[in-house]
Protein backbone atom coordinates (compact mmCIF):
# COMPACT_ATOMS: atom_id res chain seq x y z
CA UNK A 1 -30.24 -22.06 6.02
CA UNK A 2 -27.90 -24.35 6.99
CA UNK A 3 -24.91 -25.89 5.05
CA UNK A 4 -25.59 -29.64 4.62
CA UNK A 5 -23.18 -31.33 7.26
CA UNK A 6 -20.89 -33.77 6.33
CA UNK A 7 -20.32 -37.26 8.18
CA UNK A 8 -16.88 -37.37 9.59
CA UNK A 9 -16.34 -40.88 11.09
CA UNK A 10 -15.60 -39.30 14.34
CA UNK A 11 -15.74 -42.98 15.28
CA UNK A 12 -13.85 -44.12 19.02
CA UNK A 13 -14.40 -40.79 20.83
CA UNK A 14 -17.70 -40.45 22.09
CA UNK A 15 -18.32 -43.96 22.16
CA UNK A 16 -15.69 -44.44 24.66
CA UNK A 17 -16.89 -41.94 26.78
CA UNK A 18 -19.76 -43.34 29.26
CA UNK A 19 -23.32 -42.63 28.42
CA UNK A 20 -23.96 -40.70 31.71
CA UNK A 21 -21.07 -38.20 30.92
CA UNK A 22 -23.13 -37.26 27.74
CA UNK A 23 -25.78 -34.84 26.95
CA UNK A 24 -28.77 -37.02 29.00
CA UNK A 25 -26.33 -36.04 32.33
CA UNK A 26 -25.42 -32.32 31.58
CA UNK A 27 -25.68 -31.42 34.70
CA UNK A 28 -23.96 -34.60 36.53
CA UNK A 29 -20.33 -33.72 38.14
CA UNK A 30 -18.40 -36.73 35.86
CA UNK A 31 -19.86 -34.76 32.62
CA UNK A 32 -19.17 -31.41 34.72
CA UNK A 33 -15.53 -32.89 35.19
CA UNK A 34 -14.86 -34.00 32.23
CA UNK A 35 -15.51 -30.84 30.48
CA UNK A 36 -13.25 -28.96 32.37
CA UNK A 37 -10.49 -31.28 32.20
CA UNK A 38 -11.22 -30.39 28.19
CA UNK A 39 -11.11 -26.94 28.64
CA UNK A 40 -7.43 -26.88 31.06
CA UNK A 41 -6.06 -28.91 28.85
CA UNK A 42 -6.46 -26.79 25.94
CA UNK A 43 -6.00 -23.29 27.67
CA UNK A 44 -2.28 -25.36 28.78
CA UNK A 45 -1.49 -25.66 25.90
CA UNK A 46 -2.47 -21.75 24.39
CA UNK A 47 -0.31 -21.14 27.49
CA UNK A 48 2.67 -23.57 26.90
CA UNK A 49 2.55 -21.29 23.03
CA UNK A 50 2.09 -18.12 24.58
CA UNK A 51 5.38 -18.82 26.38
CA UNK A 52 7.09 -19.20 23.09
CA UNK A 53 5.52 -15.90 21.59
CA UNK A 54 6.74 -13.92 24.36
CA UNK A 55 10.53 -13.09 22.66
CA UNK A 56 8.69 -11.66 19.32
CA UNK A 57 7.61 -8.32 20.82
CA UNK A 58 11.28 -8.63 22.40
CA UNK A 59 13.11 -9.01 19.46
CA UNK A 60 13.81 -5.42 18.76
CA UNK A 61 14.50 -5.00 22.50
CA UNK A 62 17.33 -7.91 22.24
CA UNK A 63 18.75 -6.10 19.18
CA UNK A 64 19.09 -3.10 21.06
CA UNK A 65 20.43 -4.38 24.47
CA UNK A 66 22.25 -7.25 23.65
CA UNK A 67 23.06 -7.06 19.92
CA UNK A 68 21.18 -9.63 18.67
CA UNK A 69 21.68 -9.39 14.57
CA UNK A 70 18.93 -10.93 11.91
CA UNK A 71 20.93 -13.86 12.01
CA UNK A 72 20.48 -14.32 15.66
CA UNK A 73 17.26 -13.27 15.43
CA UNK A 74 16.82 -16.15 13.05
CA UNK A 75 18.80 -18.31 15.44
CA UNK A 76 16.34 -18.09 18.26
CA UNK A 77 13.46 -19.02 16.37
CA UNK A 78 15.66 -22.05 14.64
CA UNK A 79 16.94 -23.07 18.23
CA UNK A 80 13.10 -23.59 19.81
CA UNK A 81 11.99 -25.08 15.86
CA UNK A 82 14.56 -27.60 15.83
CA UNK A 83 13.96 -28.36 19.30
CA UNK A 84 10.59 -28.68 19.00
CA UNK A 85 10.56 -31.18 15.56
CA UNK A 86 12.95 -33.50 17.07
CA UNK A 87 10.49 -33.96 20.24
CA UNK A 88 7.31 -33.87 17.83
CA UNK A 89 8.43 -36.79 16.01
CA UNK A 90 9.75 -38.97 19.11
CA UNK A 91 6.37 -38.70 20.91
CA UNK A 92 4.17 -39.06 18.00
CA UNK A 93 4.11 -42.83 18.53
CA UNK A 94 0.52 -43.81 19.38
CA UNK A 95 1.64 -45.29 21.90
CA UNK A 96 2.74 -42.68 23.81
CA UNK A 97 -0.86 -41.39 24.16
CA UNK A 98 -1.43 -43.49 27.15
CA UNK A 99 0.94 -41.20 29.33
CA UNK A 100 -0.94 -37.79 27.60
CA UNK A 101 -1.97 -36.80 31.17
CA UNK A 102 1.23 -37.01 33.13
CA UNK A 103 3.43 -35.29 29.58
CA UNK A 104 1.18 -31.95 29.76
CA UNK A 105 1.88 -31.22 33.40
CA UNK A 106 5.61 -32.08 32.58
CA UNK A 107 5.43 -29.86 29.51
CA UNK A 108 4.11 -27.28 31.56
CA UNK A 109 7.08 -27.04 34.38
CA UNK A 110 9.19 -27.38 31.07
CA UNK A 111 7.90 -24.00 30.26
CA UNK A 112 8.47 -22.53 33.38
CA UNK A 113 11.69 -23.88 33.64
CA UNK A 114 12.28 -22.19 29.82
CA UNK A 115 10.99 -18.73 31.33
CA UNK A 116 13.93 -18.77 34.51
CA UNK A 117 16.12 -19.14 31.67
CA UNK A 118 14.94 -16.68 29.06
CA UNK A 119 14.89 -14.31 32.26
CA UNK A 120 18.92 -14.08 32.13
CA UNK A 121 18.09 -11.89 29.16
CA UNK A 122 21.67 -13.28 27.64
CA UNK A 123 22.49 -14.26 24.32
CA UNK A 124 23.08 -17.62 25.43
CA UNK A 125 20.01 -17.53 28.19
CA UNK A 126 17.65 -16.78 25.07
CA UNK A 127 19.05 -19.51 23.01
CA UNK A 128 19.22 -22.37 25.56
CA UNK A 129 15.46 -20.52 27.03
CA UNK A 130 14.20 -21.33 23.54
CA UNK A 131 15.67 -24.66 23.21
CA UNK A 132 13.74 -25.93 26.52
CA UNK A 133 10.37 -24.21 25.28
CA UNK A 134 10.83 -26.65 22.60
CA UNK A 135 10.89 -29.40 24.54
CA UNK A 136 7.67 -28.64 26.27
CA UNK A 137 6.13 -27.68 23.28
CA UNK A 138 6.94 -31.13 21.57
CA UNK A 139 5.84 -33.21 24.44
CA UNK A 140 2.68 -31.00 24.79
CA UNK A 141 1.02 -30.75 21.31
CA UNK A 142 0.26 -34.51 21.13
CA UNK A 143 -1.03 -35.11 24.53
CA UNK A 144 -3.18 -32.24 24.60
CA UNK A 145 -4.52 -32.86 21.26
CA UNK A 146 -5.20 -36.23 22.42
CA UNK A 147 -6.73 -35.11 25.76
CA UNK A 148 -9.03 -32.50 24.36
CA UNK A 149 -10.61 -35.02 21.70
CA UNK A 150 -11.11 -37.51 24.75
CA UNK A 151 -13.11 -35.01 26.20
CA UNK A 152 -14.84 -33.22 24.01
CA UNK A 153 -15.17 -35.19 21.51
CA UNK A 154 -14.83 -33.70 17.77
CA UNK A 155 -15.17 -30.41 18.94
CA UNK A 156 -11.72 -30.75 20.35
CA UNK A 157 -10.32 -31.55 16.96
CA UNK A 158 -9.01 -28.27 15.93
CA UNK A 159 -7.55 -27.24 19.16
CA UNK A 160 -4.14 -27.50 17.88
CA UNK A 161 -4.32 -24.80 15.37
CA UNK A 162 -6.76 -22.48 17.13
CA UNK A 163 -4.86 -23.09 20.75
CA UNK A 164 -1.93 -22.23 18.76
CA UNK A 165 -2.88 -19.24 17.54
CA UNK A 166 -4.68 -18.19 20.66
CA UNK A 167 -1.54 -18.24 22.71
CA UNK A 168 0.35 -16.56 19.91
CA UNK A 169 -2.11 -13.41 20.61
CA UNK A 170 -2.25 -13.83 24.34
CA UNK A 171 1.64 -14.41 24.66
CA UNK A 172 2.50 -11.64 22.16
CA UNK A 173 -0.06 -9.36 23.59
CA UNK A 174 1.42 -9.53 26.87
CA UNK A 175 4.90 -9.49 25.57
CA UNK A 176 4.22 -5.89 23.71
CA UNK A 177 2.51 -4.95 26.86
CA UNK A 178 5.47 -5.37 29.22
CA UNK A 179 7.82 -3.53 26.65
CA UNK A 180 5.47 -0.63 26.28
CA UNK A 181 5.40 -0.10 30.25
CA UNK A 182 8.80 -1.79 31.62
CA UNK A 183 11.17 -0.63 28.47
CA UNK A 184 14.09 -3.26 28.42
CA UNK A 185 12.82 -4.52 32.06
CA UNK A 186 10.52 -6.29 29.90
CA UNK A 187 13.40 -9.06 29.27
CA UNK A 188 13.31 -9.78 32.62
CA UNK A 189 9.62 -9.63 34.23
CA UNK A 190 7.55 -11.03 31.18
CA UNK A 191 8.80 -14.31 31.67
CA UNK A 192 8.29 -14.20 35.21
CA UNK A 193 4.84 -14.08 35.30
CA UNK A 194 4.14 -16.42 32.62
CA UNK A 195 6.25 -19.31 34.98
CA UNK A 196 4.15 -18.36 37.95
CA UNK A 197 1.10 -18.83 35.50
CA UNK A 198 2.55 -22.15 34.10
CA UNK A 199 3.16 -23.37 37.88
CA UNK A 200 -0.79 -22.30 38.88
CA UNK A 201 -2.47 -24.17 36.16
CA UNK A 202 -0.06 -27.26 36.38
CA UNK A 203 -1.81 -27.30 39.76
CA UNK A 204 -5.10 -26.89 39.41
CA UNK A 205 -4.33 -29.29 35.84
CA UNK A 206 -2.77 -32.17 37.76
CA UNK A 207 -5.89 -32.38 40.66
CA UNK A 208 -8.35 -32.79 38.04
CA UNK A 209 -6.66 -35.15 35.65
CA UNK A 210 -6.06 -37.15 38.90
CA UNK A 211 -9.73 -37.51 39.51
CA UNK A 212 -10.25 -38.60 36.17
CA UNK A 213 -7.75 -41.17 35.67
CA UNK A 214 -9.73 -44.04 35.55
CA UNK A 215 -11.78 -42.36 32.88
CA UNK A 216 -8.69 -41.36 31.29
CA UNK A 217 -6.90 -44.24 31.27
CA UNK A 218 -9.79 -46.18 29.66
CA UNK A 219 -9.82 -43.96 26.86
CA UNK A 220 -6.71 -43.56 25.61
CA UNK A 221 -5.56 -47.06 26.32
CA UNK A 222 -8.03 -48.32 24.67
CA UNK A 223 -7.41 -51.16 21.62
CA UNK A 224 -10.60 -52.15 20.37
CA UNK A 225 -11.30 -49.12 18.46
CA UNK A 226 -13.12 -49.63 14.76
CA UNK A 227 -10.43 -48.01 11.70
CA UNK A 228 -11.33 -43.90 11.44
CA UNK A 229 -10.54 -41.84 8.32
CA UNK A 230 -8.15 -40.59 9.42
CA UNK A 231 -5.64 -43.04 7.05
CA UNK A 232 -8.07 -42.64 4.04
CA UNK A 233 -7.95 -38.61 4.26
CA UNK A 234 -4.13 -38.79 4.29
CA UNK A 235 -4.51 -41.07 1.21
CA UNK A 236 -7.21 -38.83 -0.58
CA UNK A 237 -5.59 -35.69 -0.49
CA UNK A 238 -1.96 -36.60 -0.44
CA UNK A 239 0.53 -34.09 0.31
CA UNK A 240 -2.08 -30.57 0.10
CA UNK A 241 -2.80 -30.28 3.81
CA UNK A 242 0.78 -30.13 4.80
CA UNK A 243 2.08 -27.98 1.78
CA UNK A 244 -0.69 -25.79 2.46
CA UNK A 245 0.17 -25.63 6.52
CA UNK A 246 4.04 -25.18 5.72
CA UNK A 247 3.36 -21.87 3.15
CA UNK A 248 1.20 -20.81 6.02
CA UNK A 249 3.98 -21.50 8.87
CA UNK A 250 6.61 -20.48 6.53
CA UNK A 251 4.41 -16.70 6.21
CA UNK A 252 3.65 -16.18 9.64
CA UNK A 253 7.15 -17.02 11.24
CA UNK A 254 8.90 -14.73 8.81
CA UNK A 255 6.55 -12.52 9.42
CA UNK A 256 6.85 -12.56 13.04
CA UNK A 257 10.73 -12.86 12.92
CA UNK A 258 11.55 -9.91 10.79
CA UNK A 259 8.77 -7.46 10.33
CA UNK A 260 9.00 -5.81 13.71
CA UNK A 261 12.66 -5.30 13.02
CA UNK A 262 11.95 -4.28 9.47
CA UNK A 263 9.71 -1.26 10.17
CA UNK A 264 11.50 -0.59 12.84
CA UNK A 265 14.36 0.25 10.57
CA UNK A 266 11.81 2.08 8.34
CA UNK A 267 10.62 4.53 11.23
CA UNK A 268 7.07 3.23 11.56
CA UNK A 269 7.12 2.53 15.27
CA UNK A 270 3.33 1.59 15.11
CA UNK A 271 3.53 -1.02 12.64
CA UNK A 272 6.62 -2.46 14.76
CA UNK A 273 4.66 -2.72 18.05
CA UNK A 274 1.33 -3.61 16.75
CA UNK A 275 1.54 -5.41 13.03
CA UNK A 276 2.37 -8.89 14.32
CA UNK A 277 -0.17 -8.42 17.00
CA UNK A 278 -2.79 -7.33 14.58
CA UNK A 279 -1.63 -10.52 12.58
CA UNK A 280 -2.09 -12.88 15.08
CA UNK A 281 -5.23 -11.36 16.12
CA UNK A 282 -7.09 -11.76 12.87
CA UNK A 283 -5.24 -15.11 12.22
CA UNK A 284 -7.22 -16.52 15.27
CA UNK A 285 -10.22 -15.09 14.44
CA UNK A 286 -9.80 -16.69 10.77
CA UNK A 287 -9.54 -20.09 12.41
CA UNK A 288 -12.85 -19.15 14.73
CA UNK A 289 -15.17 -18.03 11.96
CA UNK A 290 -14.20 -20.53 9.33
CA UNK A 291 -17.09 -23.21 9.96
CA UNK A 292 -19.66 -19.89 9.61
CA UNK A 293 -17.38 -18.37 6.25
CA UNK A 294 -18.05 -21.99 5.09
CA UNK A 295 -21.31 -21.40 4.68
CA UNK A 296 -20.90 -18.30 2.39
CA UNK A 297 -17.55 -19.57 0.26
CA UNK A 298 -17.23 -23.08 0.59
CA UNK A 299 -14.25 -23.45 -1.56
CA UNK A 300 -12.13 -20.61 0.12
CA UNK A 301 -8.67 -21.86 1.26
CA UNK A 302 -7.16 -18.85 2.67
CA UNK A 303 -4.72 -18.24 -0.36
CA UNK A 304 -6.68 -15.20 -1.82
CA UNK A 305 -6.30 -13.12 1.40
CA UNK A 306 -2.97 -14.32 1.81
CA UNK A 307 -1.36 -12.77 -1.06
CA UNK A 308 -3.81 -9.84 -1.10
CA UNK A 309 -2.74 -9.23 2.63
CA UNK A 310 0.79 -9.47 1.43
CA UNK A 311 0.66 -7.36 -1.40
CA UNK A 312 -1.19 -4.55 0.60
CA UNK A 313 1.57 -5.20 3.56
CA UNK A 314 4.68 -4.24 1.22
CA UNK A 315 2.61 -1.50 -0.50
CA UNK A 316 2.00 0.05 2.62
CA UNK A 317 5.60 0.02 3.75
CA UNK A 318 6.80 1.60 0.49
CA UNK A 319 4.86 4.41 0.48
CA UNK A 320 4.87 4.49 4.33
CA UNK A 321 0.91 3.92 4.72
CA UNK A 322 0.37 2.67 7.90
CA UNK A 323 -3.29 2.18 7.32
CA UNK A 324 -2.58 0.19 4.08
CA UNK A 325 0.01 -1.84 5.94
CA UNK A 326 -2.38 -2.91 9.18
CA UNK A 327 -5.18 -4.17 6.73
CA UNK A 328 -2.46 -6.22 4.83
CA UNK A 329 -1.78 -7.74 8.67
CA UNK A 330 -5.12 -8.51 8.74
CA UNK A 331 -5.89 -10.13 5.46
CA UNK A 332 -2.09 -11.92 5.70
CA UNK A 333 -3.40 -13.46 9.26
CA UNK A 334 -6.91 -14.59 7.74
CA UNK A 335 -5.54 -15.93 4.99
CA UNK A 336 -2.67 -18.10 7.33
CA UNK A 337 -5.80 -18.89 9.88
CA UNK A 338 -7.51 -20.63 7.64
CA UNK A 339 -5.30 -22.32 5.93
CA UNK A 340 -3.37 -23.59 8.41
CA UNK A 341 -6.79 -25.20 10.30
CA UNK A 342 -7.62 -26.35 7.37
CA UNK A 343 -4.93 -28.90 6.43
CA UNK A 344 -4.96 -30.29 10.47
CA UNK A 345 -8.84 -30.94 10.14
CA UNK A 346 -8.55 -32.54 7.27
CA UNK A 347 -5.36 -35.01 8.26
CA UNK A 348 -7.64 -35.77 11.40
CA UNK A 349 -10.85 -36.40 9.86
CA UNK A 350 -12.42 -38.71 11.93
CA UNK A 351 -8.78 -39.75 14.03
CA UNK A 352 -10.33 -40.95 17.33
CA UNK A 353 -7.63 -39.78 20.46
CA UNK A 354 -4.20 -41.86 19.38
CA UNK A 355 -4.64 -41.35 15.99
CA UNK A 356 -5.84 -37.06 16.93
CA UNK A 357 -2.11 -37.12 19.15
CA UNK A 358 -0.13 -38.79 16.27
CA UNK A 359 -1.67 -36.44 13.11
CA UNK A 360 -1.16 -33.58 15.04
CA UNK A 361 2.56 -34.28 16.25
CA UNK A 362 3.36 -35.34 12.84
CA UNK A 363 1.62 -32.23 11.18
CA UNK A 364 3.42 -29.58 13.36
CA UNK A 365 6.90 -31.34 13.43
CA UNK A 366 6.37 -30.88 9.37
CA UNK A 367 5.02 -27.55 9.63
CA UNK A 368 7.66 -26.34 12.00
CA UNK A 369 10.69 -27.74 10.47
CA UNK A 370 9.77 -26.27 7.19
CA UNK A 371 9.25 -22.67 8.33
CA UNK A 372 12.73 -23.22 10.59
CA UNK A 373 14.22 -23.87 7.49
CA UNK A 374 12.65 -20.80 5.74
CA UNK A 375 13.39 -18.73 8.59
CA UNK A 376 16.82 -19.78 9.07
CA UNK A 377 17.97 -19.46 4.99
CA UNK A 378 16.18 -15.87 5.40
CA UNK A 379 17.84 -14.90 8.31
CA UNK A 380 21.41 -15.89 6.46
CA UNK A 381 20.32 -14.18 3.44
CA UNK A 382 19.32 -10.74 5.32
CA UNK A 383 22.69 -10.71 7.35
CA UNK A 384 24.24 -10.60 3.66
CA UNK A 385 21.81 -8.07 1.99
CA UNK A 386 20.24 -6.10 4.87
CA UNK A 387 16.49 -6.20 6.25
CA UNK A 388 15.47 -2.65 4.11
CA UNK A 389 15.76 -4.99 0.88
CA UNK A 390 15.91 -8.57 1.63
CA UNK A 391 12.23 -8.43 3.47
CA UNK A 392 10.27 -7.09 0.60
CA UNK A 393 12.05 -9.43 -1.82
CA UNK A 394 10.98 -12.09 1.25
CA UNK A 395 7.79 -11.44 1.03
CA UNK A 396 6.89 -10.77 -3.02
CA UNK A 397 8.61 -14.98 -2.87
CA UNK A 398 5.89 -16.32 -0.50
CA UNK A 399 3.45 -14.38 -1.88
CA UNK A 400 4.12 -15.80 -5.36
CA UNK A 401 4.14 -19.48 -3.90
CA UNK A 402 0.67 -19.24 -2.35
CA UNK A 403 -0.53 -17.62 -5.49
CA UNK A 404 1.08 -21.38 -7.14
CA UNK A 405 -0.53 -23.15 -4.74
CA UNK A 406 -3.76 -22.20 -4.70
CA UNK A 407 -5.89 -24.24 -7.26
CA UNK A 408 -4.55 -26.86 -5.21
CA UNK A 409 -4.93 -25.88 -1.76
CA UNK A 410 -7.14 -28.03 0.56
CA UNK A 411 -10.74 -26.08 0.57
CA UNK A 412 -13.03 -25.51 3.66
CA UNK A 413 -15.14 -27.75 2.30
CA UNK A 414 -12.67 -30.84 2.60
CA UNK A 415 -12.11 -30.02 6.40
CA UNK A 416 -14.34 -31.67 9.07
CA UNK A 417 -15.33 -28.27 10.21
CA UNK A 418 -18.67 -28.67 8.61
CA UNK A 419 -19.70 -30.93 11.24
CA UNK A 420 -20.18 -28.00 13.79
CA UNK A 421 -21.76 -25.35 11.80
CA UNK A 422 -24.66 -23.92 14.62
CA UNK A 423 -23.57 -20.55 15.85
């Protein structure tokens, strides 16, 4: 039995997309076209974050080859975050959402541009590489969010937490790859083929977006749209969705950061090439499944794995159980998954395409800039103390905040997820 579905106000999408496009023409080529333009857009921008995953499997490479320290470490994560914010917030004007088409294809050269760069393999190469990846990230979240709701309607509305995490496991996955075959080569030839990937799809992108601009420019130009929900959600559950996203972001970008380092130091080679992997993994497939776990446990919020996956995580390490340690990456990336969905759906409940481009700029530019800071105080702090006892102590403090947190933690139940509950 289904869940009873809840209205969302998903009001200005569909209705601005031409009755022939819809399910009575299926099989016509504008419906056909418009589809896929939904479907580039949103593996661009998995891509445009797979780019900026790439450097986490290379982290203890860098250490190794070029002496990065945890500071630095920290530093290159800060120097694409800080990047990235400043861009967030200058194109989240609604606005903006006119030029959505013509900012992913520049967002995607961006990237390539980032991956020439973070091919020097230099201290200064990685910094400046990151930097740039910020830039296209920035001017990419907003127009493909707004992009991928023109298209596909409320079924798009997610696509900036799931793409996200989707490109984390792709670009990571890839990233470990190359290291496990190339060695420190890997600094060089990872980011090669992810610019000749970028350069492809910005191809392939731009020809179909240019048969559809009509279409697209009547959509996200449009002014005569009724008021969404998306206002009275921000208004109904305050601040929650974007404390609950910045624990989350906070978690998973220490995590990534310092944990391959960190068991790397420990000996456990397997936890140091696969644990973030098996995180991001399982953090994807949190935000996949979470309209079909809503049906089972409605009020979950992702804080009970979280802290369960963290407490088995620094368990393992200590009494050097791997086994222990990969089902605390598992639970840890669940637990961020949902969360982290679960504050953007509810921000954007019912935001037709300007509103879906501004929420989602404004949400990740918060997100972000709190887990840079996190990252970057952490990073200080384990320069002073060492990573064999600052990262447990790291870890037992975010643990205890999401235990805090959680009786107030946004709920599946609050997100717009219920609307699409059908396998």
């Amino acid at each position: 039995m289904h869940a009873p579905e809840r209205h969302t106000g998903d009001v200005g999408t569909e209705s601005l997309i031409p009755k022939d496009e819809i399910v009575s023409s299926g099989t016509s080529s504008p419906h056909r076209l418009r589809i896929l333009q939904g479907w580039l857009t949103a593996v661009s921008f998995s891509l445009l974050l797979a780019g900026t995953n790439l450097t986490t499997p290379l982290l203890p490479v860098y250490r190794a080859e070029i002496g990065f320290t945890p500071f630095m470490m920290s530093m290159s994560f800060v120097a694409y975050v800080s990047v990235l914010v400043v861009v967030l917030l200058l194109f989240s004007n609604r606005g903006v959402v006119r030029f959505s088409p013509l900012l992913v294809c520049v967002a995607l050269i961006l990237a390539a541009g980032s991956d020439v760069v973070l091919g020097t393999a230099t201290t200064a190469g990685v910094l400046v590489g990151r930097a740039l990846a910020g830039v296209a990230g920035g001017i990419g979240t907003g127009a493909v969010a707004a992009l991928v709701v023109a298209s596909l309607g409320a079924r798009g509305r997610s696509v900036s937490a799931t793409g996200n995490l989707i490109g984390a496991v792709l670009g990571t996955s890839f990233a470990q790859l190359c290291v496990a075959l190339l060695g420190a080569r890997a600094m060089y030839w990872t980011f090669l083929v992810h610019a000749i990937v970028c350069v492809c799809l910005v191809v392939v992108l731009a020809s179909v977006l240019t048969l559809r601009s009509e279409e697209n420019r009547r959509i996200l130009t449009n002014r005569d749209l009724p008021p969404s929900n998306a206002d009275r959600s921000v208004r109904a559950f305050h601040v929650r969705p974007f404390l609950g996203g910045c624990i989350a972001w906070s978690t998973i970008s220490c995590a990534i950061v310092f944990l391959p380092s960190f068991f790397q130091s420990l000996g456990a080679p397997l936890l140091r090439a696969i644990g973030v992997l098996v995180l991001l993994v399982f953090c994807a497939l949190g935000q996949i499944f979470s309209p079909r776990l809503y049906r089972f446990v409605p009020q979950a919020s992702g804080s009970a794995a979280s802290w369960v996956g963290i407490s088995l995580l620094l368990i393992g390490g200590i009494f050097d159980n791997n086994t222990l340690s990969l089902l605390g990456f598992g639970l840890l990336g669940i637990g961020i998954g949902i969360k982290y969905r679960i504050g953007l759906l509810v921000l954007t409940l019912g935001a037709a395409p300007a509103e879906q481009s501004s929420l989602s700029s404004v949400y990740a530019a918060t997100t972000y800039c709190v887990a840079a800071t996190t990252v970057l105080v952490a990073g200080s702090m384990g320069e002073s103390f060492g990573l064999d006892r600052f990262v447990p102590c790291l870890f037992l403090v975010l643990g205890l905040i999401t235990v805090a947190f959680s009786p107030w933690a946004p709920k599946l139940s609050d997100s717009v997820e219920t609307e699409s509950l059908s396998p």
